[in-house]
């Protein structure tokens, strides 16, 4: 029997839980599921992983310490896109396969992005006269799965969309999108900038003062990617220098109290990462993760492995 631990501090929607159970209960298969949802103590996670052969997580932290407890572990699947919560080097060193489920929750994040844009441009629904998205320029910082969905929705709203991307220039050009030469140009030309890059490599801290200073005086900056991509002290600096800039995010800043006190009416953030928190996204990402584990044990399928040797 292969034990699969599903450790999600932020639980999947019930519909996803049901479907995941079904994937692991096919005739002839021998998987034993353990659910660890809403846990608050790391110890509980550390204890549960000791005899697990497979692990499904969301943003749950999988570090070297946890991997040291998991002597039976063969595979970790991050039900979602960003795997910056997993210590990839530590997993590779222990010969543990790591996978993600790219694209499965991108529409949910894209819809939240547009929601944040509307909330911002409508002055937080405070009653103050706001603006409209129609005709405004949206700048996409990055062009992965989420950004592509944001582009689709923004087009339907009558927005002009531009993008800066290093790695997906061809894909962006193929859609007819205007690709700016530099990130500075993207920030300078956009009414709303939305960040869609992972917390890896050169993207970390890429929204720094040198870039943020190019924002228009009344720009809205949306971050549904990762906290690490935005240099928080630099963001505070630019929001002080340009007192009409707004910051909208589903990631709580490190200095959340400072933001709410100093930038009242100009910032919004959810207490927990919320972009992928829909039944549909949970279903797609959760079921994809479950199927990838089954395929790994039955056929040695490593299609979505992110730590290929
Ligand atoms: C992702 O990387 O897929 C998203 O940030 C979703 O994260 P979550 O599973 O913690 O909601």
GROMACS .gro file of C-alpha atoms and ligand atoms in nm:
model
  320
    1UNK     CA    1   0.000   0.000   0.000
    2UNK     CA    2   0.124   0.345  -0.093
    3UNK     CA    3   0.039   0.612   0.161
    4UNK     CA    4  -0.051   0.949   0.010
    5UNK     CA    5  -0.049   1.241   0.251
    6UNK     CA    6  -0.254   1.542   0.146
    7UNK     CA    7  -0.128   1.826   0.364
    8UNK     CA    8  -0.315   2.145   0.289
    9UNK     CA    9  -0.316   2.409   0.559
   10UNK     CA   10  -0.563   2.588   0.327
   11UNK     CA   11  -0.812   2.306   0.249
   12UNK     CA   12  -0.944   2.210  -0.093
   13UNK     CA   13  -1.315   2.265  -0.161
   14UNK     CA   14  -1.528   1.957  -0.065
   15UNK     CA   15  -1.599   1.881  -0.433
   16UNK     CA   16  -1.225   1.848  -0.495
   17UNK     CA   17  -1.174   1.629  -0.187
   18UNK     CA   18  -1.440   1.388  -0.314
   19UNK     CA   19  -1.292   1.367  -0.662
   20UNK     CA   20  -0.935   1.320  -0.533
   21UNK     CA   21  -1.059   1.031  -0.319
   22UNK     CA   22  -1.212   0.878  -0.629
   23UNK     CA   23  -0.888   0.903  -0.830
   24UNK     CA   24  -0.706   0.705  -0.561
   25UNK     CA   25  -0.981   0.440  -0.526
   26UNK     CA   26  -0.978   0.270  -0.865
   27UNK     CA   27  -1.021  -0.109  -0.865
   28UNK     CA   28  -0.689  -0.289  -0.832
   29UNK     CA   29  -0.506   0.016  -0.693
   30UNK     CA   30  -0.371   0.021  -0.341
   31UNK     CA   31  -0.341   0.376  -0.216
   32UNK     CA   32  -0.410   0.483   0.140
   33UNK     CA   33  -0.504   0.849   0.183
   34UNK     CA   34  -0.436   1.064   0.486
   35UNK     CA   35  -0.584   1.413   0.494
   36UNK     CA   36  -0.420   1.684   0.696
   37UNK     CA   37  -0.624   1.999   0.645
   38UNK     CA   38  -0.634   2.324   0.839
   39UNK     CA   39  -0.340   2.214   1.051
   40UNK     CA   40  -0.187   2.483   1.270
   41UNK     CA   41   0.108   2.293   1.422
   42UNK     CA   42   0.406   2.206   1.204
   43UNK     CA   43   0.472   1.908   1.433
   44UNK     CA   44   0.153   1.746   1.309
   45UNK     CA   45   0.277   1.772   0.949
   46UNK     CA   46   0.622   1.640   1.047
   47UNK     CA   47   0.466   1.338   1.219
   48UNK     CA   48   0.223   1.261   0.939
   49UNK     CA   49   0.490   1.256   0.668
   50UNK     CA   50   0.713   0.989   0.829
   51UNK     CA   51   0.554   0.692   0.648
   52UNK     CA   52   0.415   0.875   0.341
   53UNK     CA   53   0.520   0.756  -0.007
   54UNK     CA   54   0.361   1.055  -0.179
   55UNK     CA   55   0.271   1.405  -0.071
   56UNK     CA   56   0.028   1.661  -0.212
   57UNK     CA   57   0.067   2.018  -0.088
   58UNK     CA   58  -0.045   2.368  -0.180
   59UNK     CA   59   0.162   2.654  -0.034
   60UNK     CA   60   0.264   2.431   0.257
   61UNK     CA   61   0.635   2.452   0.335
   62UNK     CA   62   0.839   2.146   0.241
   63UNK     CA   63   1.191   2.208   0.368
   64UNK     CA   64   1.496   1.989   0.436
   65UNK     CA   65   1.385   1.931   0.793
   66UNK     CA   66   1.052   1.790   0.680
   67UNK     CA   67   1.220   1.581   0.410
   68UNK     CA   68   1.451   1.434   0.674
   69UNK     CA   69   1.143   1.293   0.849
   70UNK     CA   70   1.007   1.147   0.525
   71UNK     CA   71   1.227   0.844   0.463
   72UNK     CA   72   0.965   0.667   0.245
   73UNK     CA   73   0.882   0.968   0.029
   74UNK     CA   74   0.918   0.924  -0.348
   75UNK     CA   75   0.710   1.209  -0.489
   76UNK     CA   76   0.576   1.551  -0.395
   77UNK     CA   77   0.314   1.721  -0.610
   78UNK     CA   78   0.247   2.087  -0.554
   79UNK     CA   79  -0.121   2.124  -0.649
   80UNK     CA   80  -0.068   2.458  -0.818
   81UNK     CA   81   0.189   2.647  -1.018
   82UNK     CA   82   0.451   2.805  -0.790
   83UNK     CA   83   0.678   2.558  -0.611
   84UNK     CA   84   0.890   2.812  -0.425
   85UNK     CA   85   0.752   2.658  -0.102
   86UNK     CA   86   0.947   2.338  -0.173
   87UNK     CA   87   1.320   2.307  -0.115
   88UNK     CA   88   1.399   2.163  -0.458
   89UNK     CA   89   1.769   2.103  -0.390
   90UNK     CA   90   1.691   1.915  -0.070
   91UNK     CA   91   1.430   1.703  -0.251
   92UNK     CA   92   1.667   1.629  -0.542
   93UNK     CA   93   1.945   1.532  -0.301
   94UNK     CA   94   1.706   1.280  -0.142
   95UNK     CA   95   1.594   1.153  -0.486
   96UNK     CA   96   1.238   1.276  -0.432
   97UNK     CA   97   1.054   1.369  -0.752
   98UNK     CA   98   0.885   1.711  -0.736
   99UNK     CA   99   0.600   1.807  -0.971
  100UNK     CA  100   0.356   2.094  -1.006
  101UNK     CA  101   0.027   2.120  -1.195
  102UNK     CA  102   0.085   2.421  -1.420
  103UNK     CA  103  -0.213   2.605  -1.567
  104UNK     CA  104  -0.475   2.429  -1.355
  105UNK     CA  105  -0.564   2.726  -1.138
  106UNK     CA  106  -0.464   3.007  -1.371
  107UNK     CA  107  -0.817   3.116  -1.463
  108UNK     CA  108  -0.907   3.154  -1.095
  109UNK     CA  109  -0.601   3.375  -1.036
  110UNK     CA  110  -0.677   3.574  -1.351
  111UNK     CA  111  -1.035   3.640  -1.242
  112UNK     CA  112  -0.911   3.758  -0.904
  113UNK     CA  113  -0.664   3.988  -1.081
  114UNK     CA  114  -0.945   4.152  -1.276
  115UNK     CA  115  -1.150   4.171  -0.957
  116UNK     CA  116  -0.867   4.356  -0.786
  117UNK     CA  117  -0.836   4.591  -1.084
  118UNK     CA  118  -1.205   4.677  -1.059
  119UNK     CA  119  -1.188   4.718  -0.681
  120UNK     CA  120  -0.893   4.955  -0.720
  121UNK     CA  121  -1.027   5.163  -1.005
  122UNK     CA  122  -1.367   5.192  -0.829
  123UNK     CA  123  -1.195   5.342  -0.523
  124UNK     CA  124  -1.256   5.031  -0.310
  125UNK     CA  125  -1.632   5.072  -0.357
  126UNK     CA  126  -1.612   5.354  -0.106
  127UNK     CA  127  -1.870   5.568  -0.284
  128UNK     CA  128  -1.600   5.801  -0.423
  129UNK     CA  129  -1.620   5.847  -0.802
  130UNK     CA  130  -1.381   5.601  -0.965
  131UNK     CA  131  -1.286   5.503  -1.320
  132UNK     CA  132  -1.351   5.228  -1.573
  133UNK     CA  133  -1.126   4.961  -1.716
  134UNK     CA  134  -1.258   5.013  -2.071
  135UNK     CA  135  -0.994   5.191  -2.280
  136UNK     CA  136  -0.731   5.177  -2.006
  137UNK     CA  137  -0.390   5.017  -2.069
  138UNK     CA  138  -0.308   4.703  -1.877
  139UNK     CA  139   0.058   4.604  -1.856
  140UNK     CA  140   0.136   4.239  -1.795
  141UNK     CA  141   0.466   4.185  -1.616
  142UNK     CA  142   0.526   3.828  -1.736
  143UNK     CA  143   0.330   3.611  -1.978
  144UNK     CA  144   0.268   3.271  -1.822
  145UNK     CA  145  -0.063   3.085  -1.789
  146UNK     CA  146  -0.220   3.339  -1.552
  147UNK     CA  147  -0.121   3.642  -1.761
  148UNK     CA  148  -0.265   3.476  -2.073
  149UNK     CA  149  -0.600   3.437  -1.899
  150UNK     CA  150  -0.587   3.795  -1.772
  151UNK     CA  151  -0.522   3.906  -2.131
  152UNK     CA  152  -0.827   3.713  -2.256
  153UNK     CA  153  -1.058   3.871  -1.998
  154UNK     CA  154  -0.907   4.221  -2.027
  155UNK     CA  155  -0.959   4.217  -2.404
  156UNK     CA  156  -1.328   4.139  -2.354
  157UNK     CA  157  -1.345   4.439  -2.117
  158UNK     CA  158  -1.212   4.666  -2.390
  159UNK     CA  159  -0.871   4.722  -2.233
  160UNK     CA  160  -0.551   4.780  -2.428
  161UNK     CA  161  -0.302   4.517  -2.320
  162UNK     CA  162   0.076   4.530  -2.341
  163UNK     CA  163   0.332   4.290  -2.200
  164UNK     CA  164   0.692   4.257  -2.097
  165UNK     CA  165   0.832   3.906  -2.112
  166UNK     CA  166   1.179   3.761  -2.158
  167UNK     CA  167   1.085   3.399  -2.210
  168UNK     CA  168   0.746   3.403  -2.388
  169UNK     CA  169   0.803   3.667  -2.655
  170UNK     CA  170   0.690   3.433  -2.934
  171UNK     CA  171   0.371   3.334  -2.753
  172UNK     CA  172   0.289   3.699  -2.680
  173UNK     CA  173   0.359   3.814  -3.036
  174UNK     CA  174   0.147   3.527  -3.173
  175UNK     CA  175  -0.155   3.666  -2.992
  176UNK     CA  176  -0.095   4.010  -3.142
  177UNK     CA  177   0.009   4.157  -2.808
  178UNK     CA  178   0.250   4.447  -2.804
  179UNK     CA  179   0.568   4.341  -2.626
  180UNK     CA  180   0.762   4.630  -2.473
  181UNK     CA  181   1.140   4.632  -2.509
  182UNK     CA  182   1.198   4.694  -2.141
  183UNK     CA  183   1.020   4.646  -1.811
  184UNK     CA  184   1.059   5.020  -1.750
  185UNK     CA  185   0.855   5.091  -2.064
  186UNK     CA  186   0.581   4.856  -1.948
  187UNK     CA  187   0.549   5.036  -1.614
  188UNK     CA  188   0.565   5.379  -1.777
  189UNK     CA  189   0.292   5.310  -2.038
  190UNK     CA  190   0.039   5.120  -1.825
  191UNK     CA  191  -0.254   5.252  -1.623
  192UNK     CA  192  -0.263   4.920  -1.442
  193UNK     CA  193   0.035   4.686  -1.405
  194UNK     CA  194  -0.025   4.325  -1.309
  195UNK     CA  195   0.263   4.102  -1.199
  196UNK     CA  196   0.270   3.741  -1.321
  197UNK     CA  197   0.621   3.605  -1.270
  198UNK     CA  198   0.737   3.328  -1.034
  199UNK     CA  199   0.951   3.384  -0.725
  200UNK     CA  200   1.262   3.254  -0.896
  201UNK     CA  201   1.592   3.392  -1.022
  202UNK     CA  202   1.591   3.742  -1.161
  203UNK     CA  203   1.219   3.786  -1.084
  204UNK     CA  204   1.285   3.809  -0.711
  205UNK     CA  205   1.272   4.176  -0.617
  206UNK     CA  206   1.223   4.269  -0.985
  207UNK     CA  207   0.955   4.526  -0.893
  208UNK     CA  208   1.222   4.745  -0.734
  209UNK     CA  209   1.237   5.122  -0.700
  210UNK     CA  210   1.417   5.157  -1.036
  211UNK     CA  211   1.116   4.997  -1.203
  212UNK     CA  212   0.838   5.123  -0.976
  213UNK     CA  213   0.946   5.485  -1.024
  214UNK     CA  214   0.821   5.455  -1.383
  215UNK     CA  215   0.461   5.397  -1.271
  216UNK     CA  216   0.214   5.668  -1.370
  217UNK     CA  217   0.111   5.898  -1.085
  218UNK     CA  218  -0.230   5.731  -1.052
  219UNK     CA  219  -0.132   5.376  -1.152
  220UNK     CA  220  -0.266   5.062  -0.992
  221UNK     CA  221  -0.015   4.785  -0.921
  222UNK     CA  222  -0.161   4.437  -0.883
  223UNK     CA  223   0.036   4.148  -0.739
  224UNK     CA  224  -0.119   3.802  -0.744
  225UNK     CA  225   0.218   3.630  -0.788
  226UNK     CA  226   0.449   3.623  -0.486
  227UNK     CA  227   0.556   3.864  -0.213
  228UNK     CA  228   0.922   3.812  -0.304
  229UNK     CA  229   0.877   3.965  -0.650
  230UNK     CA  230   0.801   4.310  -0.508
  231UNK     CA  231   1.063   4.494  -0.305
  232UNK     CA  232   0.838   4.605  -0.020
  233UNK     CA  233   1.045   4.900   0.114
  234UNK     CA  234   1.073   5.029  -0.244
  235UNK     CA  235   0.697   4.996  -0.291
  236UNK     CA  236   0.637   5.196   0.027
  237UNK     CA  237   0.880   5.461  -0.099
  238UNK     CA  238   0.704   5.501  -0.434
  239UNK     CA  239   0.359   5.506  -0.271
  240UNK     CA  240   0.484   5.790  -0.051
  241UNK     CA  241   0.636   5.978  -0.345
  242UNK     CA  242   0.330   5.931  -0.569
  243UNK     CA  243   0.031   5.957  -0.334
  244UNK     CA  244  -0.228   5.833  -0.586
  245UNK     CA  245  -0.069   5.497  -0.662
  246UNK     CA  246  -0.267   5.198  -0.539
  247UNK     CA  247  -0.142   4.849  -0.449
  248UNK     CA  248  -0.381   4.552  -0.475
  249UNK     CA  249  -0.277   4.202  -0.383
  250UNK     CA  250  -0.381   3.865  -0.249
  251UNK     CA  251  -0.060   3.852  -0.049
  252UNK     CA  252  -0.034   4.014   0.291
  253UNK     CA  253   0.276   4.240   0.299
  254UNK     CA  254   0.533   4.187   0.577
  255UNK     CA  255   0.444   4.532   0.705
  256UNK     CA  256   0.067   4.498   0.662
  257UNK     CA  257  -0.014   4.739   0.950
  258UNK     CA  258   0.204   5.009   0.798
  259UNK     CA  259   0.023   4.972   0.465
  260UNK     CA  260  -0.325   4.995   0.615
  261UNK     CA  261  -0.233   5.292   0.833
  262UNK     CA  262  -0.026   5.490   0.584
  263UNK     CA  263  -0.208   5.405   0.262
  264UNK     CA  264  -0.570   5.389   0.367
  265UNK     CA  265  -0.796   5.369   0.060
  266UNK     CA  266  -0.495   5.292  -0.159
  267UNK     CA  267  -0.418   4.933  -0.077
  268UNK     CA  268  -0.597   4.604  -0.045
  269UNK     CA  269  -0.474   4.258   0.040
  270UNK     CA  270  -0.633   3.932   0.150
  271UNK     CA  271  -0.515   3.773   0.477
  272UNK     CA  272  -0.422   3.449   0.298
  273UNK     CA  273  -0.326   3.383  -0.064
  274UNK     CA  274  -0.665   3.368  -0.234
  275UNK     CA  275  -0.608   3.361  -0.610
  276UNK     CA  276  -0.654   2.987  -0.654
  277UNK     CA  277  -0.918   2.951  -0.384
  278UNK     CA  278  -1.214   2.846  -0.598
  279UNK     CA  279  -1.389   2.510  -0.616
  280UNK     CA  280  -1.305   2.487  -0.987
  281UNK     CA  281  -0.933   2.556  -0.937
  282UNK     CA  282  -0.915   2.318  -0.638
  283UNK     CA  283  -1.083   2.052  -0.845
  284UNK     CA  284  -0.854   2.093  -1.144
  285UNK     CA  285  -0.527   2.127  -0.950
  286UNK     CA  286  -0.616   1.864  -0.688
  287UNK     CA  287  -0.731   1.604  -0.938
  288UNK     CA  288  -0.431   1.672  -1.163
  289UNK     CA  289  -0.200   1.619  -0.863
  290UNK     CA  290  -0.376   1.293  -0.772
  291UNK     CA  291  -0.362   1.163  -1.131
  292UNK     CA  292   0.007   1.254  -1.158
  293UNK     CA  293   0.081   1.047  -0.847
  294UNK     CA  294  -0.113   0.749  -0.976
  295UNK     CA  295   0.065   0.771  -1.315
  296UNK     CA  296   0.401   0.801  -1.140
  297UNK     CA  297   0.357   0.484  -0.935
  298UNK     CA  298   0.185   0.284  -1.209
  299UNK     CA  299   0.384   0.392  -1.517
  300UNK     CA  300   0.685   0.585  -1.390
  301UNK     CA  301   0.541   0.895  -1.559
  302UNK     CA  302   0.743   1.205  -1.471
  303UNK     CA  303   0.598   1.445  -1.728
  304UNK     CA  304   0.547   1.731  -1.482
  305UNK     CA  305   0.864   1.683  -1.284
  306UNK     CA  306   1.031   2.015  -1.207
  307UNK     CA  307   1.356   1.870  -1.067
  308UNK     CA  308   1.454   1.651  -1.361
  309UNK     CA  309   1.817   1.535  -1.329
  310LIG     C1  310  -0.004   2.876  -0.717
  310LIG     O1  311   0.117   2.893  -0.716
  310LIG     O2  312  -0.057   2.783  -0.782
  310LIG     C2  313  -0.095   2.974  -0.647
  310LIG     O3  314  -0.023   3.072  -0.582
  310LIG     C3  315  -0.193   2.905  -0.556
  310LIG     O4  316  -0.145   2.881  -0.427
  310LIG     P1  317  -0.238   2.807  -0.319
  310LIG     O5  318  -0.252   2.665  -0.361
  310LIG     O6  319  -0.166   2.822  -0.189
  310LIG     O7  320  -0.370   2.876  -0.316
   0.00000   0.00000   0.00000
